[in-house]
Short mmCIF file of C-alpha atoms and ligand atoms in Angstrom, two decimals:
data_model
loop_
_atom_site.label_atom_id
_atom_site.label_comp_id
_atom_site.label_asym_id
_atom_site.label_seq_id
_atom_site.Cartn_x
_atom_site.Cartn_y
_atom_site.Cartn_z
CA MET O 1 31.22 -146.30 -203.23
CA ALA O 2 30.50 -148.94 -200.61
CA VAL O 3 27.65 -150.43 -202.61
CA ASP O 4 27.75 -151.41 -206.27
CA PRO O 5 24.16 -150.68 -207.35
CA SER O 6 24.44 -152.78 -210.51
CA ALA O 7 25.28 -155.86 -208.40
CA LEU O 8 22.09 -155.62 -206.32
CA GLU O 9 19.53 -158.38 -206.77
CA ILE O 10 16.28 -159.25 -205.02
CA VAL O 11 16.90 -161.52 -202.05
CA HIS O 12 14.42 -164.18 -201.00
CA TYR O 13 13.18 -165.43 -197.66
CA PRO O 14 14.73 -166.74 -195.40
CA ALA O 15 17.65 -164.30 -195.94
CA GLU O 16 18.71 -162.78 -192.58
CA VAL O 17 18.60 -159.21 -193.84
CA LEU O 18 14.82 -159.49 -194.29
CA ARG O 19 14.49 -159.98 -190.54
CA ARG O 20 16.60 -157.06 -189.35
CA ARG O 21 15.44 -153.57 -188.51
CA ALA O 22 16.88 -151.21 -191.11
CA ALA O 23 18.71 -148.01 -190.14
CA GLU O 24 17.78 -144.48 -191.19
CA VAL O 25 19.52 -143.15 -194.28
CA ALA O 26 21.88 -140.49 -192.90
CA GLU O 27 22.68 -138.66 -196.11
CA ILE O 28 21.05 -138.68 -199.52
CA SER O 29 24.16 -139.15 -201.61
CA ASP O 30 24.71 -140.20 -205.22
CA GLU O 31 25.06 -143.74 -203.89
CA VAL O 32 21.53 -143.57 -202.46
CA ARG O 33 20.19 -142.14 -205.73
CA GLU O 34 21.87 -144.90 -207.76
CA VAL O 35 20.60 -147.61 -205.44
CA ALA O 36 17.06 -146.17 -205.73
CA ALA O 37 17.30 -146.25 -209.54
CA ARG O 38 18.50 -149.86 -209.45
CA MET O 39 15.66 -150.79 -207.08
CA ILE O 40 13.11 -149.24 -209.43
CA SER O 41 14.41 -151.26 -212.37
CA LEU O 42 14.48 -154.49 -210.31
CA MET O 43 10.89 -153.80 -209.18
CA HIS O 44 9.76 -153.24 -212.76
CA GLU O 45 11.58 -156.33 -214.04
CA ALA O 46 9.87 -158.43 -211.38
CA GLU O 47 6.51 -156.76 -212.13
CA GLY O 48 6.09 -155.68 -208.53
CA ILE O 49 4.49 -152.49 -207.19
CA GLY O 50 6.94 -151.96 -204.33
CA LEU O 51 10.45 -152.92 -203.21
CA ALA O 52 12.21 -152.15 -199.94
CA ALA O 53 15.98 -151.79 -199.49
CA PRO O 54 16.29 -154.90 -197.25
CA GLN O 55 14.92 -156.86 -200.22
CA VAL O 56 18.10 -156.02 -202.12
CA GLY O 57 20.24 -156.80 -199.08
CA LEU O 58 20.61 -153.27 -197.69
CA GLN O 59 19.62 -152.32 -194.15
CA TRP O 60 18.43 -148.89 -195.23
CA ARG O 61 15.09 -147.29 -194.40
CA MET O 62 14.10 -146.70 -197.99
CA PHE O 63 11.63 -148.19 -200.45
CA VAL O 64 10.37 -147.59 -203.97
CA ALA O 65 6.80 -147.95 -205.22
CA HIS O 66 4.99 -147.73 -208.52
CA VAL O 67 1.30 -148.40 -208.13
CA PRO O 68 -0.67 -148.03 -211.36
CA GLU O 69 -4.15 -146.56 -211.41
CA SER O 70 -6.71 -149.30 -211.23
CA LEU O 71 -9.49 -149.39 -213.77
CA GLU O 72 -12.17 -150.07 -211.16
CA ASP O 73 -11.03 -147.16 -209.05
CA ASP O 74 -12.86 -143.98 -209.86
CA ARG O 75 -10.41 -141.87 -207.87
CA SER O 76 -7.56 -140.49 -209.92
CA ALA O 77 -3.87 -140.55 -209.09
CA SER O 78 -4.04 -136.87 -208.21
CA SER O 79 -6.89 -137.07 -205.71
CA ASP O 80 -6.73 -137.03 -201.89
CA PRO O 81 -6.26 -139.67 -200.67
CA LEU O 82 -3.94 -140.86 -203.42
CA THR O 83 -4.53 -144.40 -204.69
CA ALA O 84 -1.73 -144.64 -207.25
CA THR O 85 1.63 -143.12 -208.13
CA LEU O 86 1.98 -141.35 -211.46
CA ALA O 87 5.61 -142.43 -211.65
CA PRO O 88 7.98 -144.64 -209.65
CA THR O 89 8.39 -142.94 -206.27
CA VAL O 90 11.20 -143.18 -203.72
CA TYR O 91 10.47 -142.95 -199.98
CA ILE O 92 13.44 -142.39 -197.66
CA ASN O 93 13.15 -142.71 -193.85
CA PRO O 94 9.36 -143.12 -194.20
CA VAL O 95 7.02 -142.80 -191.23
CA LEU O 96 3.36 -143.89 -191.28
CA THR O 97 0.78 -142.01 -189.25
CA LEU O 98 -2.98 -141.54 -188.93
CA PRO O 99 -4.32 -144.94 -189.99
CA GLU O 100 -7.99 -144.53 -190.88
CA GLY O 101 -10.95 -146.86 -191.19
CA VAL O 102 -11.66 -150.45 -190.25
CA VAL O 103 -8.95 -152.98 -191.18
CA GLU O 104 -9.65 -154.82 -194.44
CA PRO O 105 -8.33 -158.16 -195.73
CA TYR O 106 -6.41 -158.30 -199.01
CA ASP O 107 -4.36 -161.02 -200.65
CA GLU O 108 -0.75 -159.75 -200.61
CA GLY O 109 2.29 -161.12 -202.35
CA CYS O 110 5.96 -160.23 -201.91
CA LEU O 111 8.93 -160.25 -204.30
CA SER O 112 10.99 -161.90 -201.54
CA LEU O 113 8.43 -164.69 -201.14
CA PRO O 114 7.94 -166.18 -204.61
CA ASN O 115 4.82 -168.33 -205.03
CA ILE O 116 3.39 -167.19 -201.70
CA SER O 117 0.46 -164.92 -201.04
CA GLY O 118 -1.80 -164.49 -198.08
CA GLU O 119 -4.62 -162.48 -196.69
CA VAL O 120 -3.39 -159.57 -194.55
CA LEU O 121 -5.54 -157.14 -192.55
CA ARG O 122 -4.58 -153.47 -192.76
CA PRO O 123 -6.30 -150.12 -192.34
CA PRO O 124 -7.55 -148.87 -195.73
CA ARG O 125 -6.15 -145.34 -195.46
CA ILE O 126 -2.93 -144.01 -193.97
CA THR O 127 -0.57 -141.05 -194.19
CA ILE O 128 3.12 -141.28 -195.04
CA THR O 129 5.88 -138.76 -194.45
CA ALA O 130 9.24 -139.36 -196.09
CA LEU O 131 12.19 -137.70 -197.78
CA ASP O 132 12.55 -137.64 -201.55
CA LEU O 133 15.81 -137.99 -203.47
CA GLU O 134 16.49 -134.26 -203.09
CA GLY O 135 16.18 -134.57 -199.31
CA LYS O 136 12.85 -132.73 -199.22
CA THR O 137 10.16 -133.93 -196.80
CA PHE O 138 6.78 -134.78 -198.29
CA THR O 139 3.56 -136.00 -196.70
CA THR O 140 0.86 -137.88 -198.61
CA ARG O 141 -2.43 -139.47 -197.59
CA GLY O 142 -3.05 -142.76 -199.36
CA ALA O 143 -5.85 -145.28 -199.86
CA GLY O 144 -6.46 -148.51 -201.74
CA LEU O 145 -3.53 -150.42 -203.16
CA LEU O 146 -1.13 -147.54 -202.54
CA ALA O 147 -1.89 -147.39 -198.79
CA ARG O 148 -1.49 -151.15 -198.67
CA CYS O 149 1.81 -151.04 -200.53
CA TRP O 150 3.24 -148.40 -198.15
CA GLN O 151 2.34 -150.50 -195.11
CA HIS O 152 3.82 -153.65 -196.64
CA GLU O 153 7.09 -151.86 -197.50
CA VAL O 154 7.46 -150.10 -194.14
CA ASP O 155 6.98 -153.53 -192.53
CA HIS O 156 10.06 -154.66 -194.48
CA LEU O 157 12.09 -151.86 -192.87
CA ASP O 158 11.19 -153.33 -189.48
CA GLY O 159 12.01 -156.91 -190.45
CA VAL O 160 8.34 -157.86 -190.73
CA LEU O 161 7.07 -160.11 -193.56
CA ILE O 162 3.55 -161.01 -194.69
CA LEU O 163 4.28 -164.44 -193.15
CA ASP O 164 3.96 -162.73 -189.75
CA ARG O 165 0.70 -161.01 -190.61
CA MET O 166 -1.25 -163.41 -192.84
CA SER O 167 -4.30 -165.28 -191.64
CA GLN O 168 -3.95 -168.77 -190.20
CA LEU O 169 -5.66 -170.22 -193.27
CA SER O 170 -3.29 -168.44 -195.67
CA ARG O 171 -0.28 -169.67 -193.68
CA LEU O 172 -1.59 -173.20 -193.92
CA ARG O 173 -2.07 -172.86 -197.69
CA ALA O 174 1.43 -171.41 -198.10
CA ARG O 175 3.08 -174.01 -195.87
CA ARG O 176 4.61 -176.03 -198.68
CA ALA O 177 5.92 -172.99 -200.57
CA ILE O 178 7.46 -171.64 -197.34
CA LYS O 179 9.16 -174.99 -196.69
CA ASP O 180 10.48 -175.05 -200.28
CA LEU O 181 12.05 -171.62 -199.85
CA GLU O 182 13.61 -172.61 -196.53
CA ARG O 183 15.03 -175.76 -198.08
CA SER O 184 16.40 -174.05 -201.18
CA ALA O 185 18.37 -171.65 -198.97
CA VAL O 186 20.26 -174.41 -197.14
ZN1 LIG H 1 7.45 -157.60 -199.72
#
């Protein structure tokens, strides 16, 4: 195995890998399944709702998400559009299509940007098509936090961070935390 899944850890900005465009996963092997399992446990440990492969140092187009049902949300996790995942879900070679609605602001954080959050505008509903761990294609329409999570994670696969998308005011507020991360990496 080229990758030791147990050695994977979450990498922080300004790691290079977070800025590269990830490559499609060519074959869903045991290695991919073990990496996905490791990513899910790292995401849970860090109390995040999503984690993309570049965030563990791998240039793979894959992410995991586990978005709990929100109490305020009257839609259930089985409705269309979906707003939550019933269980941790793996998305391989994901593609987003059909954004719907007027872009909305929301304060996003990122496991690769500790102590930083910022307001990001995104469409409230979107459709994702991806492969699961058996190599089967699935398509799901999402809304709410789930739609937001998908868009944040697919950004990671293209080397895009919330730093690139957050409002001017949020960037200003996060300036010190960004500097601290840049300094700690040197
Ligand atoms: Zn992130």
